[in-house]
Short mmCIF file of C-alpha atoms in Angstrom, two decimals:
data_model
loop_
_atom_site.label_atom_id
_atom_site.label_comp_id
_atom_site.label_asym_id
_atom_site.label_seq_id
_atom_site.Cartn_x
_atom_site.Cartn_y
_atom_site.Cartn_z
CA MET Z 1 -15.89 21.46 14.43
CA GLU Z 2 -18.50 18.70 14.38
CA ILE Z 3 -17.93 15.32 12.80
CA ARG Z 4 -20.97 13.14 12.13
CA PHE Z 5 -20.60 9.43 11.70
CA ARG Z 6 -23.02 8.03 9.18
CA SER Z 7 -24.94 4.93 10.03
CA ASN Z 8 -24.84 1.93 7.73
CA SER Z 9 -27.71 -0.15 6.47
CA GLY Z 10 -28.02 -3.84 7.33
CA GLY Z 11 -27.18 -6.73 5.09
CA PHE Z 12 -24.01 -8.66 4.37
CA LEU Z 13 -21.08 -6.86 6.02
CA GLY Z 14 -23.44 -3.91 6.52
CA PHE Z 15 -21.59 -2.87 9.67
CA ILE Z 16 -18.59 -1.89 7.51
CA PRO Z 17 -18.69 1.50 5.72
CA PRO Z 18 -19.49 1.08 2.00
CA VAL Z 19 -16.16 1.98 0.37
CA THR Z 20 -14.17 -0.17 2.80
CA ARG Z 21 -16.67 -3.00 2.39
CA ASN Z 22 -16.48 -2.85 -1.40
CA LEU Z 23 -12.68 -2.78 -1.35
CA ILE Z 24 -12.64 -5.91 0.80
CA ILE Z 25 -15.12 -7.66 -1.51
CA ILE Z 26 -13.22 -6.70 -4.69
CA ASN Z 27 -9.86 -7.81 -3.30
CA THR Z 28 -11.35 -11.11 -2.15
CA LEU Z 29 -13.03 -11.80 -5.48
CA ILE Z 30 -9.84 -11.06 -7.39
CA LEU Z 31 -7.88 -13.49 -5.20
CA ILE Z 32 -10.47 -16.16 -5.97
CA ILE Z 33 -10.21 -15.45 -9.70
CA THR Z 34 -6.42 -15.48 -9.48
CA SER Z 35 -6.49 -18.94 -7.88
CA PHE Z 36 -8.00 -20.30 -11.14
CA SER Z 37 -5.70 -18.46 -13.55
CA LYS Z 38 -2.51 -17.45 -11.76
CA ASN Z 39 -0.20 -16.95 -14.72
CA PHE Z 40 -2.65 -14.81 -16.68
CA MET Z 41 -3.67 -12.70 -13.69
CA TYR Z 42 -0.13 -12.05 -12.47
CA GLU Z 43 1.32 -11.38 -15.91
CA THR Z 44 -1.55 -9.03 -16.78
CA PHE Z 45 -2.49 -7.21 -13.59
CA ALA Z 46 0.49 -7.39 -11.20
CA LEU Z 47 2.99 -4.53 -11.24
CA PHE Z 48 6.15 -5.04 -13.28
CA TYR Z 49 9.05 -2.67 -13.84
CA PRO Z 50 8.28 -0.51 -16.94
CA ALA Z 51 11.16 -2.08 -18.92
CA SER Z 52 9.73 -5.56 -18.39
CA PRO Z 53 7.96 -7.27 -21.32
CA PHE Z 54 5.09 -7.96 -18.89
CA PHE Z 55 4.47 -4.30 -18.04
CA HIS Z 56 1.15 -2.68 -18.94
CA TRP Z 57 0.12 0.90 -18.22
CA TRP Z 58 -2.79 -0.10 -15.97
CA GLN Z 59 -0.69 -2.17 -13.56
CA PRO Z 60 0.06 0.65 -11.06
CA VAL Z 61 -3.68 0.57 -10.29
CA THR Z 62 -4.58 -3.10 -10.72
CA HIS Z 63 -1.71 -4.47 -8.62
CA MET Z 64 -3.34 -2.90 -5.55
CA PHE Z 65 -6.24 -5.36 -5.81
CA MET Z 66 -4.16 -8.52 -6.15
CA HIS Z 67 -2.51 -10.61 -3.45
CA GLY Z 68 -0.06 -13.47 -3.19
CA GLY Z 69 -2.30 -15.72 -1.10
CA PHE Z 70 -4.93 -15.89 1.61
CA GLY Z 71 -2.56 -14.85 4.42
CA HIS Z 72 -1.44 -11.79 2.48
CA LEU Z 73 -5.05 -10.86 1.73
CA PHE Z 74 -6.26 -11.47 5.29
CA PHE Z 75 -3.63 -9.24 6.90
CA ASN Z 76 -4.26 -6.39 4.47
CA MET Z 77 -8.06 -6.63 4.61
CA PHE Z 78 -8.12 -6.90 8.41
CA THR Z 79 -5.99 -3.75 8.65
CA LEU Z 80 -8.16 -2.07 6.01
CA TYR Z 81 -11.24 -2.85 8.08
CA MET Z 82 -9.70 -1.69 11.36
CA PHE Z 83 -8.30 1.66 10.19
CA GLY Z 84 -10.06 2.29 6.90
CA SER Z 85 -13.48 2.11 8.54
CA VAL Z 86 -12.53 4.89 10.94
CA LEU Z 87 -11.09 7.13 8.23
CA GLU Z 88 -14.06 6.59 5.93
CA ARG Z 89 -16.48 7.62 8.68
CA VAL Z 90 -14.42 10.75 9.34
CA TRP Z 91 -13.74 11.78 5.75
CA GLY Z 92 -16.69 10.37 3.86
CA GLY Z 93 -16.48 7.89 1.02
CA LYS Z 94 -15.14 10.12 -1.77
CA LYS Z 95 -12.26 11.65 0.16
CA TYR Z 96 -11.39 8.34 1.74
CA LEU Z 97 -11.27 6.56 -1.63
CA LEU Z 98 -9.12 9.38 -3.03
CA PHE Z 99 -6.70 8.97 -0.11
CA TYR Z 100 -6.61 5.20 -0.62
CA MET Z 101 -5.86 5.45 -4.33
CA VAL Z 102 -3.27 8.24 -3.97
CA THR Z 103 -1.34 6.31 -1.34
CA GLY Z 104 -1.51 3.12 -3.40
CA LEU Z 105 -0.25 4.88 -6.51
CA GLY Z 106 2.41 6.66 -4.46
CA ALA Z 107 3.57 3.29 -3.18
CA ALA Z 108 3.93 2.03 -6.76
CA LEU Z 109 5.80 5.19 -7.75
CA LEU Z 110 8.39 4.99 -4.97
CA HIS Z 111 8.80 1.24 -5.45
CA THR Z 112 9.42 1.73 -9.17
CA GLY Z 113 11.81 4.61 -8.45
CA VAL Z 114 13.90 2.39 -6.19
CA GLU Z 115 13.95 -0.30 -8.89
CA TRP Z 116 15.18 2.31 -11.36
CA LEU Z 117 18.06 3.18 -9.02
CA GLN Z 118 18.86 -0.53 -8.75
CA THR Z 119 18.98 -0.88 -12.54
CA LEU Z 120 21.40 2.07 -12.75
CA HIS Z 121 23.65 0.35 -10.21
CA TRP Z 122 23.52 -2.97 -12.05
CA GLN Z 123 24.18 -1.32 -15.41
CA HIS Z 124 27.25 0.39 -13.95
CA ILE Z 125 28.53 -2.96 -12.68
CA ILE Z 126 27.89 -4.62 -16.05
CA GLN Z 127 29.79 -1.88 -17.88
CA THR Z 128 32.72 -1.44 -15.51
CA GLY Z 129 32.85 -4.44 -13.18
CA ASP Z 130 34.69 -7.72 -13.41
CA PRO Z 131 33.03 -10.58 -15.37
CA SER Z 132 31.71 -12.44 -12.31
CA ALA Z 133 30.14 -9.30 -10.88
CA ALA Z 134 28.67 -8.43 -14.27
CA ILE Z 135 27.08 -11.86 -14.52
CA ALA Z 136 25.54 -11.51 -11.06
CA ALA Z 137 24.23 -8.02 -11.91
CA THR Z 138 22.72 -9.29 -15.16
CA GLN Z 139 20.98 -12.11 -13.33
CA SER Z 140 19.64 -9.69 -10.72
CA MET Z 141 18.28 -7.38 -13.39
CA ARG Z 142 16.59 -10.23 -15.25
CA ALA Z 143 15.03 -11.45 -12.01
CA MET Z 144 13.65 -7.98 -11.26
CA LEU Z 145 12.14 -7.64 -14.74
CA SER Z 146 10.28 -10.93 -14.32
CA THR Z 147 9.17 -10.44 -10.70
CA PRO Z 148 5.64 -9.11 -10.11
CA THR Z 149 4.61 -6.87 -7.23
CA VAL Z 150 1.12 -7.36 -5.81
CA GLY Z 151 -0.89 -6.23 -2.82
CA ALA Z 152 -2.75 -3.37 -1.21
CA SER Z 153 0.00 -2.94 1.39
CA GLY Z 154 1.13 0.47 0.12
CA ALA Z 155 -2.37 1.89 0.52
CA ILE Z 156 -2.76 0.05 3.85
CA TYR Z 157 0.38 1.69 5.23
CA GLY Z 158 -1.02 4.99 3.98
CA LEU Z 159 -4.15 4.34 6.04
CA LEU Z 160 -2.03 3.57 9.11
CA LEU Z 161 -0.21 6.87 8.63
CA GLY Z 162 -3.50 8.71 8.12
CA TYR Z 163 -4.97 7.23 11.29
CA ALA Z 164 -1.88 8.17 13.30
CA MET Z 165 -1.99 11.76 12.02
CA LEU Z 166 -5.69 12.15 12.87
CA PHE Z 167 -5.56 10.28 16.18
CA PRO Z 168 -1.92 10.50 17.29
CA ASP Z 169 -2.57 9.80 20.97
CA SER Z 170 -4.89 6.83 20.57
CA VAL Z 171 -3.36 3.68 22.03
CA MET Z 172 -2.69 0.70 19.76
CA THR Z 173 -1.70 -2.80 20.88
CA LEU Z 174 0.21 -5.31 18.83
CA ILE Z 175 -1.04 -8.89 18.85
CA PHE Z 176 2.50 -10.24 18.99
CA PRO Z 177 4.34 -9.11 20.92
CA PRO Z 178 1.53 -7.63 23.09
CA ILE Z 179 2.99 -4.12 23.27
CA SER Z 180 0.85 -0.99 23.57
CA MET Z 181 1.87 2.46 22.40
CA LYS Z 182 0.38 5.63 21.01
CA ALA Z 183 -0.48 5.58 17.31
CA LYS Z 184 2.10 8.23 16.42
CA TRP Z 185 4.93 6.16 17.90
CA PHE Z 186 3.52 2.92 16.51
CA VAL Z 187 3.60 4.26 12.95
CA LEU Z 188 7.04 5.80 13.43
CA VAL Z 189 8.44 2.47 14.59
CA PHE Z 190 6.88 0.74 11.58
CA ALA Z 191 8.36 3.34 9.23
CA VAL Z 192 11.85 2.86 10.67
CA ILE Z 193 11.54 -0.92 10.42
CA GLU Z 194 10.38 -0.69 6.81
CA LEU Z 195 13.28 1.62 5.93
CA LEU Z 196 15.84 -0.68 7.54
CA MET Z 197 14.35 -3.76 5.92
CA GLY Z 198 14.24 -2.03 2.56
CA VAL Z 199 17.90 -0.96 2.73
CA LEU Z 200 19.37 -4.04 4.39
CA GLY Z 201 17.04 -6.88 3.54
CA SER Z 202 16.15 -8.95 0.48
CA ASP Z 203 13.12 -10.84 1.77
CA GLY Z 204 10.94 -10.38 -1.29
CA VAL Z 205 8.76 -7.74 0.39
CA ALA Z 206 8.30 -4.35 -1.28
CA HIS Z 207 9.28 -2.31 1.78
CA PHE Z 208 9.75 0.90 -0.19
CA ALA Z 209 6.20 0.54 -1.49
CA HIS Z 210 5.04 0.61 2.13
CA LEU Z 211 7.10 3.73 2.73
CA GLY Z 212 5.72 5.26 -0.47
CA GLY Z 213 2.17 4.81 0.80
CA MET Z 214 3.08 6.49 4.07
CA LEU Z 215 4.95 9.32 2.33
CA PHE Z 216 2.13 10.17 -0.06
CA GLY Z 217 -0.42 9.87 2.75
CA PHE Z 218 1.59 12.36 4.79
CA ILE Z 219 1.81 14.78 1.85
CA LEU Z 220 -1.91 14.59 1.08
CA ILE Z 221 -2.94 15.16 4.69
CA ARG Z 222 -0.57 18.13 4.92
CA ILE Z 223 -2.19 19.60 1.82
CA TRP Z 224 -5.68 19.10 3.28
CA ARG Z 225 -4.67 20.68 6.57
CA LYS Z 226 -3.13 23.73 4.95
CA SER Z 227 -6.19 24.24 2.75
CA HIS Z 228 -8.53 23.63 5.72
CA LYS Z 229 -10.20 20.71 3.92
CA MET Z 230 -9.25 17.94 6.32
CA TYR Z 231 -12.80 17.15 7.42
CA SER Z 232 -14.86 18.41 4.48
CA GLN Z 233 -16.78 15.57 2.83
CA ASP Z 234 -17.41 17.26 -0.51
#
């Protein structure tokens, strides 16, 4: 098997492969636009639970290009550049973009599925629980229906998973703490942390969206491997 890495033309950010470069530019531009019209952008393009009055059918796609601030954008785009560039050079632009979108949509699907399970739990409490518990459950449900989910993190975690599956023995080093480990163990540790945080925590981070991106990335790569299409760039 021979893998050829395509060279990029010069110009602004020309050292970054085109799909990754365009994703970074689009996400950055949307954050700038959002800074001038936050309410409209979040209520229209962020992801809301389907029962919310703010939900629109396009949000599972558009929420992937929105972020909650510069720090959120920087972390996601830096990771996109680091790992997405490698995967785009291996897979080619079309397959790489397909992988990115599938993992992002998979993240939205799992996140929404977990919210659905939460609503079932709250509805049970409202119907059968004591008044104080029912009030708390009602407040939690209302908060969920009015809370937007934004960010490319689900797709980014999919890229991390994809990189680890293609290059499992490459060594990765965390900035803080400065710990080095093979990519396969690095991603496994992240997955366990995300699962624990999703089950035990309530920090406002969509941890199950991250896991959804990894899950759908794993499934798609397994499909490509079984059909012997892992490295085809058709």
